[in-house]
Amino acid sequence: DVVDDTSPQLGGDLDTNDNAIRCSDSNGTNNQITFGDSNDLQIRHQSNSSYIINNTGNLNIGSNNEVRIKGGNDVAESMAIFKDNGAVELYYDNSKKFETLSTGAKVNGDLHLPDSEQIKLGNGDDLIIGHNGTNSTIQNQTGNLRIRNAGSFQVTKGSTENMIVAIPDGAVE
């Protein structure tokens, strides 16, 4: 059944053939579908962009499985996937680059930080790793800094010149 309601505002050309509501392109907000007494939710299309605008409270999107944001006309390429009671996955060119896990998060690929940004670990930023554009720093704020390695530990200049070599159960050179 169709119920007449004066709150939705449909401006311009309206076509309801084929069980679809169609509004022509708009250069303003005339051709839009609105919900609520104060136009609280608006859905519209203007020439080359589309909008869903919520003017009050939260905009909630729900699914009992997954919410997917896809590229193009719902092609196979994923941009973001939000799994019910599970992970959030972010994609670059349909390749998963970031996902949340029950234990934290996982980055697939390289993690790039610009100069003067830092990686901070621990409740009180106990370990800080950073680069300021000139120098790189590993700063330990508490306890001992331990480096564990199965083989020898080497500090080198470039890829071949040893500066320090620590050999397990052996000498330090």
PDB file of C-alpha atoms in Angstrom:
ATOM      1  CA  ASP A   1       0.000   0.000   0.000  1.00  0.00           C
ATOM      2  CA  VAL A   2       1.119   3.532  -0.730  1.00  0.00           C
ATOM      3  CA  VAL A   3       0.517   6.057   2.034  1.00  0.00           C
ATOM      4  CA  ASP A   4       0.543   9.773   1.201  1.00  0.00           C
ATOM      5  CA  ASP A   5       2.952  11.628   3.451  1.00  0.00           C
ATOM      6  CA  THR A   6       3.735  15.327   3.204  1.00  0.00           C
ATOM      7  CA  SER A   7       7.136  15.078   4.977  1.00  0.00           C
ATOM      8  CA  PRO A   8       9.224  13.625   2.092  1.00  0.00           C
ATOM      9  CA  GLN A   9      10.122  16.466  -0.227  1.00  0.00           C
ATOM     10  CA  LEU A  10      10.635  15.425  -3.837  1.00  0.00           C
ATOM     11  CA  GLY A  11      11.405  18.311  -6.124  1.00  0.00           C
ATOM     12  CA  GLY A  12      11.743  18.415  -9.882  1.00  0.00           C
ATOM     13  CA  ASP A  13      10.943  15.409 -12.026  1.00  0.00           C
ATOM     14  CA  LEU A  14       9.706  12.364 -10.150  1.00  0.00           C
ATOM     15  CA  ASP A  15       9.418   8.973 -11.856  1.00  0.00           C
ATOM     16  CA  THR A  16       8.128   5.937  -9.968  1.00  0.00           C
ATOM     17  CA  ASN A  17       8.070   3.464 -12.876  1.00  0.00           C
ATOM     18  CA  ASP A  18       9.561  -0.008 -12.417  1.00  0.00           C
ATOM     19  CA  ASN A  19       9.133   0.162  -8.617  1.00  0.00           C
ATOM     20  CA  ALA A  20      11.924   2.745  -8.342  1.00  0.00           C
ATOM     21  CA  ILE A  21      11.944   6.358  -7.226  1.00  0.00           C
ATOM     22  CA  ARG A  22      13.926   8.537  -9.603  1.00  0.00           C
ATOM     23  CA  CYS A  23      14.774  12.218  -9.162  1.00  0.00           C
ATOM     24  CA  SER A  24      16.576  14.121 -11.891  1.00  0.00           C
ATOM     25  CA  ASP A  25      20.037  15.651 -11.307  1.00  0.00           C
ATOM     26  CA  SER A  26      19.961  18.788  -9.227  1.00  0.00           C
ATOM     27  CA  ASN A  27      22.190  21.815  -8.833  1.00  0.00           C
ATOM     28  CA  GLY A  28      20.887  22.360  -5.321  1.00  0.00           C
ATOM     29  CA  THR A  29      18.846  20.496  -2.743  1.00  0.00           C
ATOM     30  CA  ASN A  30      15.525  20.521  -4.632  1.00  0.00           C
ATOM     31  CA  ASN A  31      15.739  16.936  -5.923  1.00  0.00           C
ATOM     32  CA  GLN A  32      16.235  14.961  -2.770  1.00  0.00           C
ATOM     33  CA  ILE A  33      14.479  12.522  -0.524  1.00  0.00           C
ATOM     34  CA  THR A  34      14.148  13.764   3.029  1.00  0.00           C
ATOM     35  CA  PHE A  35      13.045  12.046   6.233  1.00  0.00           C
ATOM     36  CA  GLY A  36      12.000  13.588   9.546  1.00  0.00           C
ATOM     37  CA  ASP A  37      10.052  16.715  10.473  1.00  0.00           C
ATOM     38  CA  SER A  38      13.150  18.916  10.120  1.00  0.00           C
ATOM     39  CA  ASN A  39      14.698  17.212   7.076  1.00  0.00           C
ATOM     40  CA  ASP A  40      16.817  15.178   9.509  1.00  0.00           C
ATOM     41  CA  LEU A  41      18.013  12.716   6.854  1.00  0.00           C
ATOM     42  CA  GLN A  42      18.616  13.696   3.241  1.00  0.00           C
ATOM     43  CA  ILE A  43      19.538  11.571   0.241  1.00  0.00           C
ATOM     44  CA  ARG A  44      20.362  13.388  -2.986  1.00  0.00           C
ATOM     45  CA  HIS A  45      22.408  13.363  -6.153  1.00  0.00           C
ATOM     46  CA  GLN A  46      23.923  16.428  -7.780  1.00  0.00           C
ATOM     47  CA  SER A  47      25.428  15.967 -11.265  1.00  0.00           C
ATOM     48  CA  ASN A  48      28.603  13.995 -10.377  1.00  0.00           C
ATOM     49  CA  SER A  49      28.304  13.412  -6.602  1.00  0.00           C
ATOM     50  CA  SER A  50      25.818  11.705  -4.285  1.00  0.00           C
ATOM     51  CA  TYR A  51      25.091  12.552  -0.665  1.00  0.00           C
ATOM     52  CA  ILE A  52      23.585  10.963   2.436  1.00  0.00           C
ATOM     53  CA  ILE A  53      23.374  13.678   5.062  1.00  0.00           C
ATOM     54  CA  ASN A  54      22.238  13.126   8.653  1.00  0.00           C
ATOM     55  CA  ASN A  55      21.459  16.357  10.504  1.00  0.00           C
ATOM     56  CA  THR A  56      20.614  14.876  13.898  1.00  0.00           C
ATOM     57  CA  GLY A  57      21.905  12.081  16.117  1.00  0.00           C
ATOM     58  CA  ASN A  58      23.903   9.159  14.741  1.00  0.00           C
ATOM     59  CA  LEU A  59      23.799   7.709  11.231  1.00  0.00           C
ATOM     60  CA  ASN A  60      23.644   3.957  11.808  1.00  0.00           C
ATOM     61  CA  ILE A  61      24.306   1.384   9.099  1.00  0.00           C
ATOM     62  CA  GLY A  62      23.722  -2.183  10.210  1.00  0.00           C
ATOM     63  CA  SER A  63      23.927  -5.716   8.922  1.00  0.00           C
ATOM     64  CA  ASN A  64      23.706  -9.132  10.540  1.00  0.00           C
ATOM     65  CA  ASN A  65      26.720 -10.197   8.473  1.00  0.00           C
ATOM     66  CA  GLU A  66      28.950  -7.543   6.870  1.00  0.00           C
ATOM     67  CA  VAL A  67      28.796  -3.925   5.748  1.00  0.00           C
ATOM     68  CA  ARG A  68      30.845  -3.512   2.576  1.00  0.00           C
ATOM     69  CA  ILE A  69      31.970  -0.371   0.816  1.00  0.00           C
ATOM     70  CA  LYS A  70      32.694  -1.265  -2.788  1.00  0.00           C
ATOM     71  CA  GLY A  71      34.249   0.519  -5.742  1.00  0.00           C
ATOM     72  CA  GLY A  72      32.253   1.537  -8.812  1.00  0.00           C
ATOM     73  CA  ASN A  73      28.911  -0.097  -9.499  1.00  0.00           C
ATOM     74  CA  ASP A  74      29.234  -2.718  -6.729  1.00  0.00           C
ATOM     75  CA  VAL A  75      32.056  -4.365  -8.611  1.00  0.00           C
ATOM     76  CA  ALA A  76      34.149  -7.034  -6.948  1.00  0.00           C
ATOM     77  CA  GLU A  77      36.680  -4.467  -5.661  1.00  0.00           C
ATOM     78  CA  SER A  78      36.417  -3.884  -1.906  1.00  0.00           C
ATOM     79  CA  MET A  79      37.331  -0.605  -0.260  1.00  0.00           C
ATOM     80  CA  ALA A  80      36.278  -1.443   3.326  1.00  0.00           C
ATOM     81  CA  ILE A  81      34.551  -4.354   5.049  1.00  0.00           C
ATOM     82  CA  PHE A  82      33.020  -4.190   8.524  1.00  0.00           C
ATOM     83  CA  LYS A  83      32.219  -7.679   9.874  1.00  0.00           C
ATOM     84  CA  ASP A  84      29.502  -8.178  12.470  1.00  0.00           C
ATOM     85  CA  ASN A  85      31.203  -9.130  15.763  1.00  0.00           C
ATOM     86  CA  GLY A  86      34.524  -9.254  13.949  1.00  0.00           C
ATOM     87  CA  ALA A  87      37.184  -7.476  11.965  1.00  0.00           C
ATOM     88  CA  VAL A  88      37.319  -4.186  10.143  1.00  0.00           C
ATOM     89  CA  GLU A  89      39.295  -4.477   6.906  1.00  0.00           C
ATOM     90  CA  LEU A  90      40.640  -1.600   4.812  1.00  0.00           C
ATOM     91  CA  TYR A  91      41.776  -2.088   1.216  1.00  0.00           C
ATOM     92  CA  TYR A  92      43.943  -0.311  -1.339  1.00  0.00           C
ATOM     93  CA  ASP A  93      43.152  -1.286  -4.933  1.00  0.00           C
ATOM     94  CA  ASN A  94      41.332  -4.411  -3.664  1.00  0.00           C
ATOM     95  CA  SER A  95      44.378  -5.506  -1.616  1.00  0.00           C
ATOM     96  CA  LYS A  96      43.828  -5.754   2.160  1.00  0.00           C
ATOM     97  CA  LYS A  97      46.235  -3.376   3.903  1.00  0.00           C
ATOM     98  CA  PHE A  98      44.836  -3.099   7.447  1.00  0.00           C
ATOM     99  CA  GLU A  99      42.627  -5.268   9.625  1.00  0.00           C
ATOM    100  CA  THR A 100      41.586  -5.374  13.236  1.00  0.00           C
ATOM    101  CA  LEU A 101      42.028  -8.626  15.140  1.00  0.00           C
ATOM    102  CA  SER A 102      40.738  -9.850  18.490  1.00  0.00           C
ATOM    103  CA  THR A 103      44.293  -9.252  19.774  1.00  0.00           C
ATOM    104  CA  GLY A 104      44.903  -5.865  18.124  1.00  0.00           C
ATOM    105  CA  ALA A 105      45.580  -4.883  14.530  1.00  0.00           C
ATOM    106  CA  LYS A 106      47.570  -6.137  11.556  1.00  0.00           C
ATOM    107  CA  VAL A 107      49.187  -4.109   8.773  1.00  0.00           C
ATOM    108  CA  ASN A 108      49.687  -5.999   5.509  1.00  0.00           C
ATOM    109  CA  GLY A 109      52.628  -4.333   3.796  1.00  0.00           C
ATOM    110  CA  ASP A 110      54.897  -1.535   4.910  1.00  0.00           C
ATOM    111  CA  LEU A 111      54.075   0.915   7.668  1.00  0.00           C
ATOM    112  CA  HIS A 112      55.150   4.387   6.582  1.00  0.00           C
ATOM    113  CA  LEU A 113      55.426   7.300   8.994  1.00  0.00           C
ATOM    114  CA  PRO A 114      56.590  10.753   7.918  1.00  0.00           C
ATOM    115  CA  ASP A 115      59.649  12.423   9.454  1.00  0.00           C
ATOM    116  CA  SER A 116      59.318  13.420  13.110  1.00  0.00           C
ATOM    117  CA  GLU A 117      56.515  10.905  13.764  1.00  0.00           C
ATOM    118  CA  GLN A 118      57.130   8.102  16.264  1.00  0.00           C
ATOM    119  CA  ILE A 119      56.091   4.593  17.168  1.00  0.00           C
ATOM    120  CA  LYS A 120      55.331   4.497  20.886  1.00  0.00           C
ATOM    121  CA  LEU A 121      54.985   1.264  22.857  1.00  0.00           C
ATOM    122  CA  GLY A 122      53.927   0.676  26.468  1.00  0.00           C
ATOM    123  CA  ASN A 123      51.393   2.325  28.773  1.00  0.00           C
ATOM    124  CA  GLY A 124      53.724   5.245  29.467  1.00  0.00           C
ATOM    125  CA  ASP A 125      55.331   5.389  26.003  1.00  0.00           C
ATOM    126  CA  ASP A 126      58.128   3.258  27.465  1.00  0.00           C
ATOM    127  CA  LEU A 127      59.785   2.546  24.101  1.00  0.00           C
ATOM    128  CA  ILE A 128      59.898   5.182  21.371  1.00  0.00           C
ATOM    129  CA  ILE A 129      61.223   4.591  17.855  1.00  0.00           C
ATOM    130  CA  GLY A 130      61.488   7.589  15.596  1.00  0.00           C
ATOM    131  CA  HIS A 131      63.201   9.434  12.783  1.00  0.00           C
ATOM    132  CA  ASN A 132      63.421  13.218  12.479  1.00  0.00           C
ATOM    133  CA  GLY A 133      64.613  13.485   8.876  1.00  0.00           C
ATOM    134  CA  THR A 134      68.290  13.405   9.903  1.00  0.00           C
ATOM    135  CA  ASN A 135      68.722  10.929  12.746  1.00  0.00           C
ATOM    136  CA  SER A 136      66.967   7.746  13.869  1.00  0.00           C
ATOM    137  CA  THR A 137      66.410   7.044  17.555  1.00  0.00           C
ATOM    138  CA  ILE A 138      65.440   4.084  19.715  1.00  0.00           C
ATOM    139  CA  GLN A 139      64.668   5.451  23.165  1.00  0.00           C
ATOM    140  CA  ASN A 140      63.956   3.177  26.144  1.00  0.00           C
ATOM    141  CA  GLN A 141      62.249   4.994  29.013  1.00  0.00           C
ATOM    142  CA  THR A 142      62.246   2.169  31.563  1.00  0.00           C
ATOM    143  CA  GLY A 143      64.144  -0.995  32.499  1.00  0.00           C
ATOM    144  CA  ASN A 144      66.676  -2.653  30.201  1.00  0.00           C
ATOM    145  CA  LEU A 145      66.664  -2.605  26.421  1.00  0.00           C
ATOM    146  CA  ARG A 146      67.168  -6.200  25.336  1.00  0.00           C
ATOM    147  CA  ILE A 147      67.775  -7.372  21.802  1.00  0.00           C
ATOM    148  CA  ARG A 148      67.342 -11.105  21.383  1.00  0.00           C
ATOM    149  CA  ASN A 149      68.741 -12.886  18.378  1.00  0.00           C
ATOM    150  CA  ALA A 150      69.376 -16.539  17.462  1.00  0.00           C
ATOM    151  CA  GLY A 151      72.608 -15.811  15.597  1.00  0.00           C
ATOM    152  CA  SER A 152      75.315 -13.196  16.022  1.00  0.00           C
ATOM    153  CA  PHE A 153      74.349  -9.589  16.622  1.00  0.00           C
ATOM    154  CA  GLN A 154      75.964  -7.048  14.334  1.00  0.00           C
ATOM    155  CA  VAL A 155      76.064  -3.290  14.107  1.00  0.00           C
ATOM    156  CA  THR A 156      77.326  -2.340  10.663  1.00  0.00           C
ATOM    157  CA  LYS A 157      78.136   0.722   8.634  1.00  0.00           C
ATOM    158  CA  GLY A 158      76.364   0.167   5.367  1.00  0.00           C
ATOM    159  CA  SER A 159      75.858  -3.477   4.529  1.00  0.00           C
ATOM    160  CA  THR A 160      79.414  -4.816   4.905  1.00  0.00           C
ATOM    161  CA  GLU A 161      81.561  -2.905   7.400  1.00  0.00           C
ATOM    162  CA  ASN A 162      81.237  -4.356  10.927  1.00  0.00           C
ATOM    163  CA  MET A 163      81.352  -1.931  13.808  1.00  0.00           C
ATOM    164  CA  ILE A 164      80.299  -4.379  16.557  1.00  0.00           C
ATOM    165  CA  VAL A 165      79.863  -8.160  16.349  1.00  0.00           C
ATOM    166  CA  ALA A 166      78.558 -10.136  19.324  1.00  0.00           C
ATOM    167  CA  ILE A 167      78.819 -13.895  18.846  1.00  0.00           C
ATOM    168  CA  PRO A 168      76.606 -16.207  20.958  1.00  0.00           C
ATOM    169  CA  ASP A 169      78.723 -18.071  23.572  1.00  0.00           C
ATOM    170  CA  GLY A 170      81.745 -16.314  22.083  1.00  0.00           C
ATOM    171  CA  ALA A 171      83.566 -13.030  21.727  1.00  0.00           C
ATOM    172  CA  VAL A 172      82.436  -9.472  21.181  1.00  0.00           C
ATOM    173  CA  GLU A 173      84.469  -7.858  18.430  1.00  0.00           C
TER     174      GLU A 173
END
